[in-house]
PDB file of C-alpha atoms and ligand atoms in Angstrom:
ATOM      1  CA  MET A  23      23.961  -3.814   7.156  1.00 41.00           C
ATOM      2  CA  THR A  24      24.153  -5.598   3.443  1.00 44.00           C
ATOM      3  CA  SER A  25      25.467  -3.751   0.440  1.00 53.00           C
ATOM      4  CA  ALA A  26      22.566  -3.694  -2.270  1.00 59.00           C
ATOM      5  CA  PRO A  27      23.231  -7.173  -4.529  1.00 66.00           C
ATOM      6  CA  ALA A  28      24.660  -6.572  -8.041  1.00 67.00           C
ATOM      7  CA  PRO A  29      21.318  -6.489 -10.892  1.00 69.00           C
ATOM      8  CA  GLY A  30      20.803  -9.814 -11.665  1.00 79.00           C
ATOM      9  CA  ALA A  31      21.905 -11.586  -8.532  1.00 88.00           C
ATOM     10  CA  THR A  32      19.143 -14.236  -7.295  1.00 92.00           C
ATOM     11  CA  PRO A  33      16.983 -12.942  -4.184  1.00 97.00           C
ATOM     12  CA  THR A  34      16.774 -14.711  -1.190  1.00 98.00           C
ATOM     13  CA  VAL A  35      13.318 -16.582  -0.968  1.00 98.00           C
ATOM     14  CA  ALA A  36      12.155 -17.121   2.042  1.00 98.00           C
ATOM     15  CA  ARG A  37       8.322 -18.593   3.275  1.00 98.00           C
ATOM     16  CA  THR A  38       8.166 -18.006   6.416  1.00 98.00           C
ATOM     17  CA  ARG A  39       9.044 -16.029   9.908  1.00 97.00           C
ATOM     18  CA  GLU A  40      11.916 -17.658  10.527  1.00 97.00           C
ATOM     19  CA  GLU A  41      13.851 -17.629   6.837  1.00 98.00           C
ATOM     20  CA  LEU A  42      12.729 -14.073   6.772  1.00 97.00           C
ATOM     21  CA  LYS A  43      14.378 -13.326   9.828  1.00 96.00           C
ATOM     22  CA  ALA A  44      17.563 -15.026   9.246  1.00 97.00           C
ATOM     23  CA  ALA A  45      17.449 -12.835   5.637  1.00 97.00           C
ATOM     24  CA  LEU A  46      16.970  -9.448   7.153  1.00 97.00           C
ATOM     25  CA  ASN A  47      19.698  -6.849   8.138  1.00 92.00           C
ATOM     26  CA  GLY A  48      19.592  -3.626   9.121  1.00 96.00           C
ATOM     27  CA  THR A  49      17.213  -0.602   7.821  1.00 98.00           C
ATOM     28  CA  VAL A  50      14.203  -2.786   5.906  1.00 98.00           C
ATOM     29  CA  SER A  51      12.021  -1.092   2.765  1.00 98.00           C
ATOM     30  CA  LEU A  52       9.203  -3.372   1.662  1.00 98.00           C
ATOM     31  CA  VAL A  53       7.032  -3.233  -1.269  1.00 98.00           C
ATOM     32  CA  PRO A  54       3.994  -5.685  -0.783  1.00 98.00           C
ATOM     33  CA  THR A  55       3.168  -6.962  -3.899  1.00 98.00           C
ATOM     34  CA  MET A  56       0.485  -9.573  -4.797  1.00 98.00           C
ATOM     35  CA  GLY A  57       3.515 -10.816  -7.920  1.00 98.00           C
ATOM     36  CA  ALA A  58       2.083 -10.839 -11.369  1.00 96.00           C
ATOM     37  CA  LEU A  59       5.247  -7.978 -11.659  1.00 97.00           C
ATOM     38  CA  HIS A  60       5.251  -5.987 -14.663  1.00 96.00           C
ATOM     39  CA  GLU A  61       7.331  -2.664 -15.246  1.00 96.00           C
ATOM     40  CA  GLY A  62       4.838  -0.807 -12.645  1.00 96.00           C
ATOM     41  CA  HIS A  63       6.540  -2.948  -9.786  1.00 97.00           C
ATOM     42  CA  ALA A  64      10.167  -2.559 -11.370  1.00 97.00           C
ATOM     43  CA  ARG A  65       9.639   0.945 -10.664  1.00 96.00           C
ATOM     44  CA  LEU A  66       8.313   0.861  -7.135  1.00 97.00           C
ATOM     45  CA  LEU A  67      11.456  -1.006  -6.446  1.00 98.00           C
ATOM     46  CA  GLU A  68      13.616   0.857  -8.171  1.00 96.00           C
ATOM     47  CA  HIS A  69      12.300   3.895  -5.911  1.00 96.00           C
ATOM     48  CA  ALA A  70      12.451   1.307  -2.895  1.00 97.00           C
ATOM     49  CA  ARG A  71      16.416  -0.060  -3.446  1.00 97.00           C
ATOM     50  CA  PRO A  72      18.135   3.404  -2.211  1.00 96.00           C
ATOM     51  CA  LEU A  73      15.533   3.430   0.931  1.00 96.00           C
ATOM     52  CA  GLY A  74      16.565   0.487   3.274  1.00 95.00           C
ATOM     53  CA  ALA A  75      19.741  -1.969   3.544  1.00 96.00           C
ATOM     54  CA  THR A  76      17.808  -4.560   2.936  1.00 98.00           C
ATOM     55  CA  LEU A  77      14.831  -4.661   0.242  1.00 98.00           C
ATOM     56  CA  VAL A  78      12.376  -7.175   0.436  1.00 98.00           C
ATOM     57  CA  ALA A  79       9.813  -7.664  -2.160  1.00 98.00           C
ATOM     58  CA  SER A  80       6.354  -9.626  -0.636  1.00 98.00           C
ATOM     59  CA  ILE A  81       4.478 -11.726  -3.087  1.00 98.00           C
ATOM     60  CA  PHE A  82       1.388 -13.764  -1.474  1.00 98.00           C
ATOM     61  CA  VAL A  83      -2.001 -13.722  -3.297  1.00 98.00           C
ATOM     62  CA  ASN A  84      -4.330 -12.623  -0.598  1.00 98.00           C
ATOM     63  CA  PRO A  85      -7.849 -14.638  -0.790  1.00 97.00           C
ATOM     64  CA  THR A  86      -9.249 -12.399   1.846  1.00 97.00           C
ATOM     65  CA  GLN A  87      -9.088  -8.779  -0.162  1.00 97.00           C
ATOM     66  CA  PHE A  88     -11.260 -10.511  -2.650  1.00 97.00           C
ATOM     67  CA  ALA A  89     -15.263 -11.307  -2.619  1.00 96.00           C
ATOM     68  CA  PRO A  90     -17.041 -14.484  -3.776  1.00 95.00           C
ATOM     69  CA  GLY A  91     -16.817 -14.369  -7.498  1.00 93.00           C
ATOM     70  CA  GLU A  92     -13.610 -12.177  -7.616  1.00 93.00           C
ATOM     71  CA  ASP A  93     -10.823 -12.666  -9.951  1.00 91.00           C
ATOM     72  CA  PHE A  94      -9.009 -14.909  -6.626  1.00 95.00           C
ATOM     73  CA  ASP A  95      -8.427 -17.939  -8.503  1.00 95.00           C
ATOM     74  CA  ALA A  96      -7.953 -16.091 -12.224  1.00 93.00           C
ATOM     75  CA  TYR A  97      -5.487 -13.566 -10.916  1.00 95.00           C
ATOM     76  CA  PRO A  98      -2.273 -14.519 -12.859  1.00 95.00           C
ATOM     77  CA  ARG A  99       0.528 -16.288 -10.467  1.00 96.00           C
ATOM     78  CA  THR A 100       4.135 -15.795 -12.324  1.00 97.00           C
ATOM     79  CA  PHE A 101       6.447 -16.652  -9.735  1.00 97.00           C
ATOM     80  CA  GLU A 102       9.853 -17.568 -11.759  1.00 97.00           C
ATOM     81  CA  ALA A 103       8.944 -14.353 -14.385  1.00 97.00           C
ATOM     82  CA  ASP A 104       8.766 -12.194 -11.064  1.00 98.00           C
ATOM     83  CA  LEU A 105      12.069 -13.674  -9.368  1.00 98.00           C
ATOM     84  CA  GLU A 106      13.538 -12.635 -12.231  1.00 97.00           C
ATOM     85  CA  VAL A 107      12.420  -8.695 -11.987  1.00 98.00           C
ATOM     86  CA  CYS A 108      12.800  -9.095  -8.392  1.00 98.00           C
ATOM     87  CA  ALA A 109      16.908  -9.913  -9.135  1.00 97.00           C
ATOM     88  CA  GLU A 110      16.592  -7.805 -12.090  1.00 97.00           C
ATOM     89  CA  ALA A 111      15.325  -4.505  -9.908  1.00 97.00           C
ATOM     90  CA  GLY A 112      18.039  -5.767  -6.975  1.00 96.00           C
ATOM     91  CA  VAL A 113      15.905  -6.713  -4.156  1.00 98.00           C
ATOM     92  CA  ASP A 114      17.503  -9.004  -1.900  1.00 98.00           C
ATOM     93  CA  VAL A 115      14.331 -10.661  -0.238  1.00 98.00           C
ATOM     94  CA  VAL A 116      11.788 -12.064  -1.852  1.00 98.00           C
ATOM     95  CA  PHE A 117       9.053 -13.136   0.816  1.00 98.00           C
ATOM     96  CA  ALA A 118       6.617 -15.212  -0.495  1.00 98.00           C
ATOM     97  CA  PRO A 119       4.842 -16.704   2.509  1.00 98.00           C
ATOM     98  CA  THR A 120       3.126 -19.787   2.990  1.00 97.00           C
ATOM     99  CA  GLY A 121      -0.759 -19.391   3.516  1.00 96.00           C
ATOM    100  CA  PRO A 122      -0.386 -20.733   6.914  1.00 96.00           C
ATOM    101  CA  THR A 123       2.442 -18.171   7.735  1.00 97.00           C
ATOM    102  CA  MET A 124      -0.275 -15.257   7.236  1.00 97.00           C
ATOM    103  CA  TYR A 125      -3.329 -16.951   7.919  1.00 97.00           C
ATOM    104  CA  PRO A 126      -2.456 -19.380  10.935  1.00 95.00           C
ATOM    105  CA  SER A 127      -6.139 -19.575  11.987  1.00 93.00           C
ATOM    106  CA  GLY A 128      -6.722 -20.443   8.270  1.00 92.00           C
ATOM    107  CA  LEU A 129      -9.016 -17.657   6.587  1.00 87.00           C
ATOM    108  CA  ARG A 130     -11.036 -17.954   9.867  1.00 86.00           C
ATOM    109  CA  ASP A 131      -9.123 -14.840  11.653  1.00 87.00           C
ATOM    110  CA  THR A 132     -11.241 -13.546  14.173  1.00 92.00           C
ATOM    111  CA  VAL A 133      -9.160 -10.011  14.567  1.00 96.00           C
ATOM    112  CA  THR A 134      -9.083  -8.002  11.593  1.00 97.00           C
ATOM    113  CA  VAL A 135      -7.885  -4.237  10.648  1.00 98.00           C
ATOM    114  CA  ASP A 136     -11.467  -2.702  10.318  1.00 98.00           C
ATOM    115  CA  PRO A 137     -10.804   0.412   7.477  1.00 98.00           C
ATOM    116  CA  GLY A 138     -13.230   2.545   8.944  1.00 98.00           C
ATOM    117  CA  PRO A 139     -15.203   5.035   6.930  1.00 98.00           C
ATOM    118  CA  LEU A 140     -12.327   6.195   4.175  1.00 98.00           C
ATOM    119  CA  GLY A 141     -12.738   2.108   2.979  1.00 98.00           C
ATOM    120  CA  ALA A 142     -16.618   2.291   2.636  1.00 98.00           C
ATOM    121  CA  ILE A 143     -16.625   4.785  -0.077  1.00 98.00           C
ATOM    122  CA  LEU A 144     -15.684   4.847  -3.580  1.00 98.00           C
ATOM    123  CA  GLU A 145     -14.085   1.248  -4.538  1.00 98.00           C
ATOM    124  CA  GLY A 146     -14.741   0.096  -0.389  1.00 98.00           C
ATOM    125  CA  GLU A 147     -18.734   0.981  -2.177  1.00 98.00           C
ATOM    126  CA  MET A 148     -18.124  -1.748  -4.787  1.00 96.00           C
ATOM    127  CA  ARG A 149     -16.127  -4.014  -2.826  1.00 97.00           C
ATOM    128  CA  PRO A 150     -17.692  -4.148   1.009  1.00 97.00           C
ATOM    129  CA  THR A 151     -14.849  -6.712   2.241  1.00 97.00           C
ATOM    130  CA  HIS A 152     -11.997  -5.481   0.568  1.00 98.00           C
ATOM    131  CA  PHE A 153     -10.165  -2.815   2.497  1.00 98.00           C
ATOM    132  CA  ARG A 154     -10.780  -5.186   5.170  1.00 98.00           C
ATOM    133  CA  GLY A 155      -8.692  -7.947   3.573  1.00 98.00           C
ATOM    134  CA  VAL A 156      -6.098  -5.508   2.385  1.00 98.00           C
ATOM    135  CA  LEU A 157      -5.278  -3.686   5.575  1.00 98.00           C
ATOM    136  CA  THR A 158      -5.511  -6.951   7.388  1.00 98.00           C
ATOM    137  CA  VAL A 159      -2.622  -8.658   5.164  1.00 98.00           C
ATOM    138  CA  VAL A 160      -0.724  -5.134   4.988  1.00 98.00           C
ATOM    139  CA  SER A 161      -0.982  -5.506   8.499  1.00 98.00           C
ATOM    140  CA  LYS A 162       0.463  -9.335   8.982  1.00 98.00           C
ATOM    141  CA  LEU A 163       3.249  -8.023   6.140  1.00 98.00           C
ATOM    142  CA  PHE A 164       4.397  -5.453   8.445  1.00 98.00           C
ATOM    143  CA  GLY A 165       4.616  -7.650  11.615  1.00 98.00           C
ATOM    144  CA  LEU A 166       6.680 -10.044   9.628  1.00 98.00           C
ATOM    145  CA  VAL A 167       8.638  -7.941   8.121  1.00 98.00           C
ATOM    146  CA  ARG A 168       8.991  -5.165  10.285  1.00 98.00           C
ATOM    147  CA  PRO A 169       9.983  -2.855   7.724  1.00 98.00           C
ATOM    148  CA  ASP A 170      11.119   0.878   8.643  1.00 98.00           C
ATOM    149  CA  VAL A 171       9.813   2.368   4.939  1.00 98.00           C
ATOM    150  CA  ALA A 172       7.123   0.628   2.788  1.00 98.00           C
ATOM    151  CA  MET A 173       6.182   1.637  -0.679  1.00 98.00           C
ATOM    152  CA  PHE A 174       2.897   1.323  -2.495  1.00 98.00           C
ATOM    153  CA  GLY A 175       1.339   2.683  -6.143  1.00 97.00           C
ATOM    154  CA  GLU A 176      -0.282   5.580  -6.608  1.00 98.00           C
ATOM    155  CA  LYS A 177      -2.722   4.014  -9.045  1.00 97.00           C
ATOM    156  CA  ASP A 178      -4.921   2.294  -6.088  1.00 98.00           C
ATOM    157  CA  TYR A 179      -4.960   5.711  -4.431  1.00 98.00           C
ATOM    158  CA  GLN A 180      -7.090   4.855  -1.824  1.00 98.00           C
ATOM    159  CA  GLN A 181      -5.409   1.862  -0.887  1.00 98.00           C
ATOM    160  CA  LEU A 182      -2.452   4.289  -0.346  1.00 98.00           C
ATOM    161  CA  ALA A 183      -4.646   6.371   1.576  1.00 98.00           C
ATOM    162  CA  LEU A 184      -6.109   3.925   3.714  1.00 98.00           C
ATOM    163  CA  VAL A 185      -2.299   2.278   4.502  1.00 98.00           C
ATOM    164  CA  ARG A 186      -1.098   5.461   5.536  1.00 98.00           C
ATOM    165  CA  GLN A 187      -3.872   6.134   7.710  1.00 98.00           C
ATOM    166  CA  MET A 188      -3.473   2.776   9.102  1.00 98.00           C
ATOM    167  CA  SER A 189       0.252   2.710   9.832  1.00 98.00           C
ATOM    168  CA  ARG A 190      -0.176   6.722  11.543  1.00 98.00           C
ATOM    169  CA  GLU A 191      -3.554   5.609  13.723  1.00 98.00           C
ATOM    170  CA  LEU A 192      -2.469   2.303  14.293  1.00 98.00           C
ATOM    171  CA  ALA A 193       1.482   3.243  15.306  1.00 98.00           C
ATOM    172  CA  LEU A 194       2.681   0.636  13.236  1.00 98.00           C
ATOM    173  CA  GLY A 195       5.917   3.060  12.622  1.00 97.00           C
ATOM    174  CA  VAL A 196       6.367   2.526   8.869  1.00 98.00           C
ATOM    175  CA  GLU A 197       6.865   4.929   6.959  1.00 98.00           C
ATOM    176  CA  ILE A 198       4.416   4.846   3.965  1.00 98.00           C
ATOM    177  CA  VAL A 199       5.994   6.089   0.673  1.00 98.00           C
ATOM    178  CA  GLY A 200       4.321   6.765  -2.582  1.00 98.00           C
ATOM    179  CA  CYS A 201       5.377   6.129  -6.313  1.00 97.00           C
ATOM    180  CA  PRO A 202       3.633   7.663  -9.228  1.00 97.00           C
ATOM    181  CA  THR A 203       1.901   5.226 -11.810  1.00 98.00           C
ATOM    182  CA  VAL A 204       3.538   3.862 -14.704  1.00 97.00           C
ATOM    183  CA  ARG A 205       1.698   4.585 -17.679  1.00 98.00           C
ATOM    184  CA  GLU A 206       1.860   2.519 -21.100  1.00 97.00           C
ATOM    185  CA  ALA A 207       2.999   4.884 -24.413  1.00 97.00           C
ATOM    186  CA  ASP A 208      -1.065   5.301 -24.799  1.00 97.00           C
ATOM    187  CA  GLY A 209      -1.692   6.306 -20.771  1.00 98.00           C
ATOM    188  CA  LEU A 210      -2.774   3.127 -19.874  1.00 98.00           C
ATOM    189  CA  ALA A 211      -2.334   2.181 -15.794  1.00 98.00           C
ATOM    190  CA  MET A 212      -0.448  -0.953 -15.510  1.00 97.00           C
ATOM    191  CA  SER A 213      -1.903  -2.960 -13.931  1.00 96.00           C
ATOM    192  CA  SER A 214      -1.563  -7.052 -13.680  1.00 92.00           C
ATOM    193  CA  ARG A 215      -5.006  -7.440 -14.678  1.00 93.00           C
ATOM    194  CA  ASN A 216      -3.997  -5.576 -17.995  1.00 96.00           C
ATOM    195  CA  ARG A 217      -3.190  -8.922 -19.482  1.00 95.00           C
ATOM    196  CA  PHE A 218      -7.596  -9.865 -19.203  1.00 95.00           C
ATOM    197  CA  LEU A 219      -8.438  -7.220 -21.987  1.00 98.00           C
ATOM    198  CA  SER A 220      -8.413  -8.459 -25.291  1.00 98.00           C
ATOM    199  CA  ASP A 221      -7.085  -6.300 -28.276  1.00 97.00           C
ATOM    200  CA  SER A 222     -10.125  -4.163 -28.568  1.00 97.00           C
ATOM    201  CA  GLU A 223     -11.122  -3.768 -25.047  1.00 98.00           C
ATOM    202  CA  ARG A 224      -7.395  -2.812 -24.709  1.00 98.00           C
ATOM    203  CA  GLN A 225      -8.251   0.187 -26.874  1.00 97.00           C
ATOM    204  CA  THR A 226     -10.845   1.268 -24.835  1.00 98.00           C
ATOM    205  CA  ALA A 227      -8.856   0.700 -21.864  1.00 98.00           C
ATOM    206  CA  ALA A 228      -6.803   3.970 -23.065  1.00 98.00           C
ATOM    207  CA  CYS A 229      -9.847   5.944 -22.592  1.00 98.00           C
ATOM    208  CA  LEU A 230      -9.515   5.861 -18.813  1.00 98.00           C
ATOM    209  CA  SER A 231      -6.239   7.957 -18.940  1.00 98.00           C
ATOM    210  CA  ALA A 232      -7.530   9.958 -21.885  1.00 98.00           C
ATOM    211  CA  ALA A 233     -10.565  10.745 -19.928  1.00 98.00           C
ATOM    212  CA  LEU A 234      -8.441  12.043 -16.785  1.00 98.00           C
ATOM    213  CA  ARG A 235      -6.281  14.088 -19.479  1.00 98.00           C
ATOM    214  CA  ALA A 236      -8.882  15.784 -20.170  1.00 98.00           C
ATOM    215  CA  GLY A 237     -10.282  16.730 -16.519  1.00 98.00           C
ATOM    216  CA  VAL A 238      -6.546  18.221 -16.064  1.00 98.00           C
ATOM    217  CA  ASP A 239      -6.735  20.220 -19.375  1.00 98.00           C
ATOM    218  CA  ALA A 240      -9.861  21.637 -18.005  1.00 98.00           C
ATOM    219  CA  ALA A 241      -8.699  22.501 -14.696  1.00 97.00           C
ATOM    220  CA  GLY A 242      -8.626  25.796 -15.095  1.00 96.00           C
ATOM    221  CA  ASP A 243     -12.671  26.277 -15.859  1.00 96.00           C
ATOM    222  CA  GLY A 244     -13.062  24.910 -11.879  1.00 96.00           C
ATOM    223  CA  ALA A 245     -14.801  21.499 -10.903  1.00 97.00           C
ATOM    224  CA  ALA A 246     -17.474  20.458 -13.104  1.00 97.00           C
ATOM    225  CA  ALA A 247     -15.789  21.403 -15.758  1.00 97.00           C
ATOM    226  CA  VAL A 248     -12.976  18.684 -15.047  1.00 98.00           C
ATOM    227  CA  LEU A 249     -15.914  16.371 -14.859  1.00 98.00           C
ATOM    228  CA  ALA A 250     -18.095  17.468 -17.302  1.00 98.00           C
ATOM    229  CA  SER A 251     -15.064  16.895 -19.814  1.00 98.00           C
ATOM    230  CA  ALA A 252     -13.524  13.596 -18.571  1.00 98.00           C
ATOM    231  CA  ARG A 253     -17.519  12.318 -18.628  1.00 98.00           C
ATOM    232  CA  THR A 254     -17.177  13.248 -22.112  1.00 98.00           C
ATOM    233  CA  VAL A 255     -14.480  10.897 -23.313  1.00 98.00           C
ATOM    234  CA  LEU A 256     -16.047   7.809 -20.791  1.00 98.00           C
ATOM    235  CA  ASP A 257     -19.333   9.081 -22.815  1.00 98.00           C
ATOM    236  CA  ASP A 258     -17.582   8.430 -26.028  1.00 98.00           C
ATOM    237  CA  ALA A 259     -16.132   5.687 -25.497  1.00 98.00           C
ATOM    238  CA  SER A 260     -19.445   3.855 -23.844  1.00 98.00           C
ATOM    239  CA  ILE A 261     -17.712   3.438 -20.849  1.00 98.00           C
ATOM    240  CA  VAL A 262     -20.084   3.647 -17.669  1.00 98.00           C
ATOM    241  CA  PRO A 263     -17.877   4.246 -14.995  1.00 98.00           C
ATOM    242  CA  ASP A 264     -18.703   2.649 -11.698  1.00 98.00           C
ATOM    243  CA  TYR A 265     -17.850   6.146 -10.254  1.00 98.00           C
ATOM    244  CA  LEU A 266     -15.963   9.479 -11.315  1.00 98.00           C
ATOM    245  CA  VAL A 267     -15.223  11.662  -8.337  1.00 98.00           C
ATOM    246  CA  LEU A 268     -12.755  14.918  -7.826  1.00 98.00           C
ATOM    247  CA  THR A 269     -11.993  14.834  -3.943  1.00 98.00           C
ATOM    248  CA  ASP A 270      -8.876  16.835  -1.882  1.00 98.00           C
ATOM    249  CA  PRO A 271      -6.123  14.386  -1.516  1.00 97.00           C
ATOM    250  CA  GLU A 272      -7.294  12.937   1.757  1.00 97.00           C
ATOM    251  CA  LEU A 273     -10.550  11.521  -0.355  1.00 98.00           C
ATOM    252  CA  GLY A 274     -12.198  14.166   1.101  1.00 97.00           C
ATOM    253  CA  GLU A 275     -14.464  17.363  -0.531  1.00 96.00           C
ATOM    254  CA  ALA A 276     -12.402  19.156  -3.202  1.00 96.00           C
ATOM    255  CA  VAL A 277     -11.810  22.929  -2.576  1.00 94.00           C
ATOM    256  CA  PRO A 278     -11.531  24.991  -5.489  1.00 89.00           C
ATOM    257  CA  GLY A 279      -7.925  26.132  -5.897  1.00 92.00           C
ATOM    258  CA  GLU A 280      -6.334  23.877  -4.137  1.00 96.00           C
ATOM    259  CA  GLU A 281      -4.891  20.462  -5.159  1.00 97.00           C
ATOM    260  CA  ALA A 282      -7.520  17.629  -6.026  1.00 98.00           C
ATOM    261  CA  ARG A 283      -7.582  14.278  -7.115  1.00 98.00           C
ATOM    262  CA  LEU A 284      -9.386  13.078  -9.805  1.00 98.00           C
ATOM    263  CA  LEU A 285     -10.412   9.007 -10.002  1.00 98.00           C
ATOM    264  CA  VAL A 286     -12.014   7.073 -12.460  1.00 98.00           C
ATOM    265  CA  ALA A 287     -13.244   3.417 -11.863  1.00 98.00           C
ATOM    266  CA  ALA A 288     -14.746   1.163 -14.471  1.00 98.00           C
ATOM    267  CA  ARG A 289     -15.188  -2.509 -15.968  1.00 97.00           C
ATOM    268  CA  VAL A 290     -13.696  -2.968 -19.502  1.00 98.00           C
ATOM    269  CA  GLY A 291     -15.270  -6.072 -20.955  1.00 97.00           C
ATOM    270  CA  THR A 292     -15.055  -8.286 -17.300  1.00 94.00           C
ATOM    271  CA  THR A 293     -11.792  -6.623 -16.462  1.00 95.00           C
ATOM    272  CA  ARG A 294     -12.144  -3.781 -13.458  1.00 95.00           C
ATOM    273  CA  LEU A 295      -9.710  -0.565 -14.265  1.00 97.00           C
ATOM    274  CA  LEU A 296      -8.710   2.115 -11.726  1.00 98.00           C
ATOM    275  CA  ASP A 297      -7.330   5.346 -12.462  1.00 98.00           C
ATOM    276  CA  ASN A 298      -6.333   8.860 -11.242  1.00 98.00           C
ATOM    277  CA  THR A 299      -4.824  11.705 -11.339  1.00 98.00           C
ATOM    278  CA  ALA A 300      -3.998  14.997  -9.325  1.00 98.00           C
ATOM    279  CA  LEU A 301      -4.991  18.480 -10.373  1.00 98.00           C
ATOM    280  CA  THR A 302      -5.327  21.846  -9.386  1.00 97.00           C
ATOM    281  CA  PRO A 303      -9.281  23.124 -10.576  1.00 95.00           C
ATOM    282  CA  GLY A 304      -9.546  26.596 -10.809  1.00 91.00           C
ATOM    283  CA  GLY A 305     -11.800  29.020  -8.561  1.00 70.00           C
ATOM    284  CA  PRO A 306     -15.100  27.873  -8.962  1.00 61.00           C
TER     285      PRO A 306
HETATM  286  O1  LIG B  24      -1.848  -3.612  -4.219  1.00 66.76           O
HETATM  287  C1  LIG B  24      -1.850  -4.746  -4.191  1.00 66.76           C
HETATM  288  O2  LIG B  24      -0.916  -5.523  -4.828  1.00 66.76           O
HETATM  289  C2  LIG B  24      -2.329  -5.188  -2.706  1.00 66.76           C
HETATM  290  O3  LIG B  24      -3.197  -5.131  -2.456  1.00 66.76           O
HETATM  291  C3  LIG B  24      -1.733  -5.821  -1.732  1.00 66.76           C
HETATM  292  C4  LIG B  24      -1.239  -4.561  -1.138  1.00 66.76           C
HETATM  293  C5  LIG B  24      -0.304  -6.153  -1.828  1.00 66.76           C
HETATM  294  C6  LIG B  24      -1.718  -6.290  -0.297  1.00 66.76           C
HETATM  295  O4  LIG B  24      -2.398  -7.625  -0.732  1.00 66.76           O
END
């Protein structure tokens, strides 16, 4: 067992399986990221800190979860600043793997993780190859880091649900923990992509979380009222969502009177934003 490093102590940086192995001790908690760390990630790391003796943050911008024409090249890469966030959060090991460590066959993997039906709806409908890339890279990270616990943000709710399903159904033995979404003062969910928003887009973007709040406020009047109230806020901001849906917590059909999830995705300018919230709509 290692004791948690003093906040601010520089984490060990590991780039290969061998370097990683030498740096790991005792129970391991993992926070997988693509870098460009913000306060939302800092909160994930803080929540994960007490869950294992060694806290690992992985930083890898995974090419296979971006389709051609998406923002892989533009995705922010801020490694030095990320190291500072990790140091401040008490991370022991930053795993920033080389390309060949993650993709020994050079992006020509023939064995990949099929996300199944849950990966084909919502985000999967908009980005048909996305979740195959996400689950494949997460399973590789689990194989390399061998964590006991891994923490994911609820902002990417479908991703969290799919990783949970993968860990359970493929018996990977990793406990998956979700961390509540961290928001800016005006409600905008924190995201590495928010930095792409212009000032006026930034104002419009806040309407996504406002729409979710309107849905929560209307919950007592039932599912139709939830969707109508959220839709009105989006309409008023001229946001045409890719989807606005009410589901059960596993992304199946919502059941009146039981906990549900309201999810929205929309493009603001050229930036695609996601958000979601829990609520319990009243009866029909
Ligand atoms: O949520 C993310 O940042 C990524 O999808 C993840 C889980 C690190 C896989 O690349």
